[in-house]
Amino acid sequence: MSQLTINRNTLILHFTVLIWGFTGVLGELITVSALHLVWYRVLIAAVSLVIYYFFKRKSLLVSKGQLMQYLGVGLIVGLHWVLFFHAIKVSTVSVTLVTLSSVTLFTAILEPIINRKRISIADVVVGLVIIFGIYLIFKFEFKYFWGIVFGLSCAFCASIFSILNSRMVKKGSPTTITLYEMIGAWIGVSVVMLFTGDFDEQMILSQSDLLYLLLLGVVCTAIAYVLGVAVMRELSAFTVALTTNMEPVYGIILALLIFGQKEAMSTGFYFGAVIVLTAVFIYPYLKTKIKI
């Protein structure tokens, strides 16, 4: 592969990660509840992917076992997004995105357990640094206690479905997996809404909410995912890991530009955020260089 192709794919990946970072901003702009927001998002994303498959003339058939796996993981994805957007609703985009970065910590703990592997010393070191950074965020931004709790819970769910996805993608198409996960998430959220009575007038969308949800479901979910998968197959794992770690950085910058003073945090928060993000950034390097 030529250097020009690598540079082009890297640029596309950065653009994709920028779009992912924009989801937090959209979560703040959309006025409906987190539950309704996710219901619409996964429905729009699923429909978009079905249309994509129709034009590509690809088969959607999977085995019964795979279907159950994909739908099951989709339930976790749905819970992850509900927690993510609820964290934004009760705190800020910046707080949510930084706590979401702790997915590295949870993965370091959970992956060896789920895959029955030995825990890496590099994982432990990075995990301890992230814990310290999150402690500082808790200390200086305690008024956002529930936002931090929901953000950490969101990261925990993200870690689980990422580990499971990494196993499933070895035997199935990433795009097909994503489609059925969106369907699984939609079914899960629909069942919750049915029991909680959330199929009500509060689901009615304003024109601005409809526009933002279309951006979220089509551009930030379906299109971004297809773009991301396409270029990730052409780039090294290190480049992908390092670039995707830019998501909270892009998201925080976008939130500051759009919401201004509302997103301004204390000096202690930014100190903790820098510690967390630095640990997340050096993680791919440590995994590459340290084999223990």
XYZ file of N, CA, C and O in Angstrom, residues 19-87:
276
model
N -16.636 12.667 13.772
C -18.087 12.477 13.720
C -18.569 11.775 14.988
O -19.585 12.151 15.585
N -17.834 10.753 15.431
C -18.198 10.058 16.669
C -18.166 11.028 17.850
O -19.023 10.977 18.730
N -17.165 11.898 17.867
C -17.068 12.875 18.946
C -18.236 13.844 18.944
O -18.634 14.358 19.999
N -18.814 14.064 17.761
C -19.938 14.994 17.627
C -21.230 14.418 18.211
O -22.182 15.159 18.471
N -21.281 13.091 18.451
C -22.498 12.482 18.997
C -22.833 13.056 20.371
O -24.013 13.196 20.717
N -21.788 13.374 21.161
C -22.031 13.963 22.471
C -22.702 15.316 22.368
O -23.611 15.639 23.142
N -22.276 16.105 21.397
C -22.884 17.423 21.163
C -24.345 17.260 20.768
O -25.225 17.967 21.263
N -24.620 16.306 19.878
C -25.998 16.060 19.453
C -26.859 15.592 20.628
O -28.031 15.947 20.734
N -26.251 14.796 21.511
C -26.978 14.335 22.693
C -27.427 15.483 23.573
O -28.494 15.433 24.203
N -26.633 16.540 23.622
C -26.979 17.728 24.402
C -28.030 18.570 23.668
O -28.924 19.146 24.284
N -27.944 18.619 22.347
C -28.860 19.439 21.556
C -30.261 18.829 21.470
O -31.256 19.553 21.427
N -30.339 17.503 21.429
C -31.633 16.829 21.307
C -32.367 16.906 22.647
O -31.814 16.574 23.697
N -33.612 17.320 22.611
C -34.343 17.624 23.846
C -35.094 16.437 24.444
O -35.459 16.468 25.611
N -35.347 15.382 23.662
C -36.075 14.233 24.205
C -35.192 13.473 25.191
O -33.975 13.652 25.233
N -35.796 12.604 26.012
C -35.061 11.861 27.026
C -34.046 10.917 26.386
O -34.129 10.606 25.190
N -33.103 10.441 27.192
C -32.064 9.526 26.700
C -32.680 8.253 26.130
O -32.224 7.715 25.117
N -33.741 7.756 26.779
C -34.397 6.526 26.329
C -35.027 6.719 24.952
O -34.837 5.897 24.043
N -35.761 7.814 24.774
C -36.372 8.107 23.477
C -35.305 8.370 22.418
O -35.445 7.942 21.264
N -34.260 9.070 22.820
C -33.178 9.402 21.893
C -32.557 8.134 21.319
O -32.365 8.021 20.101
N -32.244 7.168 22.189
C -31.615 5.923 21.740
C -32.586 5.112 20.892
O -32.193 4.488 19.901
N -33.865 5.114 21.257
C -34.877 4.377 20.486
C -34.887 4.868 19.038
O -34.877 4.073 18.100
N -34.902 6.174 18.884
C -34.889 6.747 17.531
C -33.548 6.491 16.838
O -33.503 6.167 15.648
N -32.459 6.635 17.582
C -31.136 6.494 16.969
C -30.940 5.102 16.377
O -30.531 4.973 15.215
N -31.213 4.065 17.159
C -30.949 2.703 16.676
C -31.934 2.326 15.569
O -31.578 1.571 14.649
N -33.160 2.857 15.630
C -34.130 2.590 14.563
C -33.660 3.209 13.253
O -33.658 2.544 12.195
N -33.237 4.476 13.309
C -32.752 5.164 12.102
C -31.497 4.478 11.568
O -31.349 4.284 10.346
N -30.580 4.091 12.466
C -29.345 3.432 12.046
C -29.640 2.089 11.382
O -29.044 1.744 10.352
N -30.569 1.321 11.971
C -30.918 0.011 11.413
C -31.533 0.154 10.022
O -31.155 -0.574 9.086
N -32.465 1.084 9.878
C -33.097 1.317 8.573
C -32.049 1.751 7.549
O -32.055 1.296 6.393
N -31.129 2.611 7.965
C -30.067 3.089 7.065
C -29.195 1.931 6.593
O -28.834 1.852 5.404
N -28.862 1.017 7.501
C -28.024 -0.127 7.137
C -28.771 -1.108 6.240
O -28.165 -1.715 5.353
N -30.080 -1.269 6.451
C -30.881 -2.124 5.570
C -30.879 -1.548 4.150
O -30.726 -2.289 3.164
N -31.021 -0.231 4.050
C -30.982 0.432 2.736
C -29.605 0.234 2.093
O -29.496 -0.044 0.886
N -28.552 0.349 2.917
C -27.182 0.132 2.427
C -27.036 -1.281 1.868
O -26.480 -1.483 0.775
N -27.556 -2.271 2.606
C -27.477 -3.660 2.145
C -28.288 -3.876 0.872
O -27.904 -4.663 -0.001
N -29.425 -3.184 0.782
C -30.273 -3.331 -0.405
C -29.528 -2.871 -1.659
O -29.542 -3.551 -2.687
N -28.866 -1.710 -1.575
C -28.150 -1.191 -2.733
C -26.880 -1.990 -3.033
O -26.467 -2.094 -4.183
N -26.278 -2.561 -2.004
C -25.092 -3.392 -2.190
C -25.457 -4.817 -2.598
O -24.600 -5.600 -2.994
N -26.762 -5.141 -2.473
C -27.283 -6.464 -2.803
C -26.548 -7.565 -2.046
O -26.172 -8.604 -2.603
N -26.388 -7.325 -0.760
C -25.743 -8.312 0.109
C -26.794 -9.075 0.898
O -27.882 -8.576 1.170
N -26.447 -10.291 1.287
C -27.365 -11.117 2.058
C -27.317 -10.752 3.538
O -26.253 -10.454 4.086
N -28.477 -10.784 4.185
C -28.573 -10.503 5.614
C -28.723 -11.788 6.427
O -28.898 -11.734 7.645
N -28.647 -12.927 5.761
C -28.871 -14.198 6.441
C -27.708 -14.562 7.363
O -26.535 -14.464 6.981
N -28.038 -14.979 8.580
C -27.056 -15.480 9.550
C -27.670 -16.693 10.229
O -28.879 -16.928 10.146
N -26.843 -17.476 10.896
C -27.358 -18.648 11.598
C -28.167 -18.217 12.822
O -28.033 -17.087 13.298
N -28.982 -19.129 13.344
C -29.803 -18.821 14.512
C -28.924 -18.473 15.709
O -29.229 -17.548 16.475
N -27.815 -19.210 15.852
C -26.896 -18.946 16.958
C -26.275 -17.568 16.866
O -26.187 -16.842 17.863
N -25.853 -17.193 15.648
C -25.273 -15.868 15.445
C -26.308 -14.780 15.703
O -26.001 -13.756 16.317
N -27.534 -15.012 15.237
C -28.602 -14.028 15.428
C -28.816 -13.748 16.912
O -28.916 -12.586 17.328
N -28.867 -14.803 17.721
C -29.077 -14.642 19.157
C -27.910 -13.892 19.795
O -28.100 -13.045 20.678
N -26.693 -14.200 19.350
C -25.500 -13.508 19.871
C -25.542 -12.026 19.528
O -25.331 -11.169 20.397
N -25.809 -11.718 18.265
C -25.806 -10.331 17.816
C -26.886 -9.513 18.524
O -26.640 -8.384 18.975
N -28.102 -10.098 18.633
C -29.188 -9.391 19.306
C -28.876 -9.195 20.790
O -29.178 -8.142 21.367
N -28.257 -10.207 21.402
C -27.899 -10.119 22.822
C -26.889 -9.019 23.091
O -27.043 -8.226 24.030
N -25.860 -8.955 22.244
C -24.867 -7.889 22.394
C -25.511 -6.540 22.100
O -25.164 -5.525 22.712
N -26.490 -6.536 21.196
C -27.218 -5.309 20.890
C -27.915 -4.731 22.118
O -28.012 -3.508 22.271
N -28.394 -5.599 23.007
C -29.003 -5.133 24.255
C -27.995 -4.343 25.081
O -28.326 -3.318 25.679
N -26.747 -4.822 25.101
C -25.688 -4.130 25.850
C -25.359 -2.800 25.178
O -25.141 -1.787 25.854
N -25.334 -2.807 23.841
C -25.085 -1.569 23.095
C -26.165 -0.539 23.411
O -25.875 0.646 23.645
N -27.417 -0.983 23.431
C -28.520 -0.079 23.743
C -28.394 0.511 25.135
O -28.586 1.720 25.333
N -28.056 -0.338 26.111
C -27.861 0.136 27.478
C -26.711 1.133 27.539
O -26.799 2.167 28.224
N -25.638 0.837 26.816
C -24.471 1.728 26.753
C -24.884 3.125 26.281
O -24.515 4.132 26.901
N -25.662 3.192 25.218
C -26.056 4.497 24.672
C -27.036 5.230 25.576
O -26.978 6.459 25.702
N -27.950 4.498 26.201
C -28.880 5.146 27.138
C -28.099 5.778 28.286
O -28.342 6.931 28.672
N -27.126 5.045 28.829
C -26.293 5.567 29.918
C -25.468 6.764 29.441
O -25.306 7.749 30.165
N -24.944 6.667 28.215
C -24.119 7.737 27.650
C -24.907 9.039 27.539
O -24.479 10.091 28.031
N -26.071 8.971 26.917
C -26.856 10.193 26.711
C -27.482 10.698 28.013
O -27.651 11.902 28.191
N -27.804 9.768 28.923
C -28.329 10.217 30.218
C -27.239 10.940 31.002
O -27.517 11.930 31.694
N -25.989 10.451 30.893
C -24.868 11.115 31.564
C -24.720 12.549 31.063
O -24.473 13.474 31.841
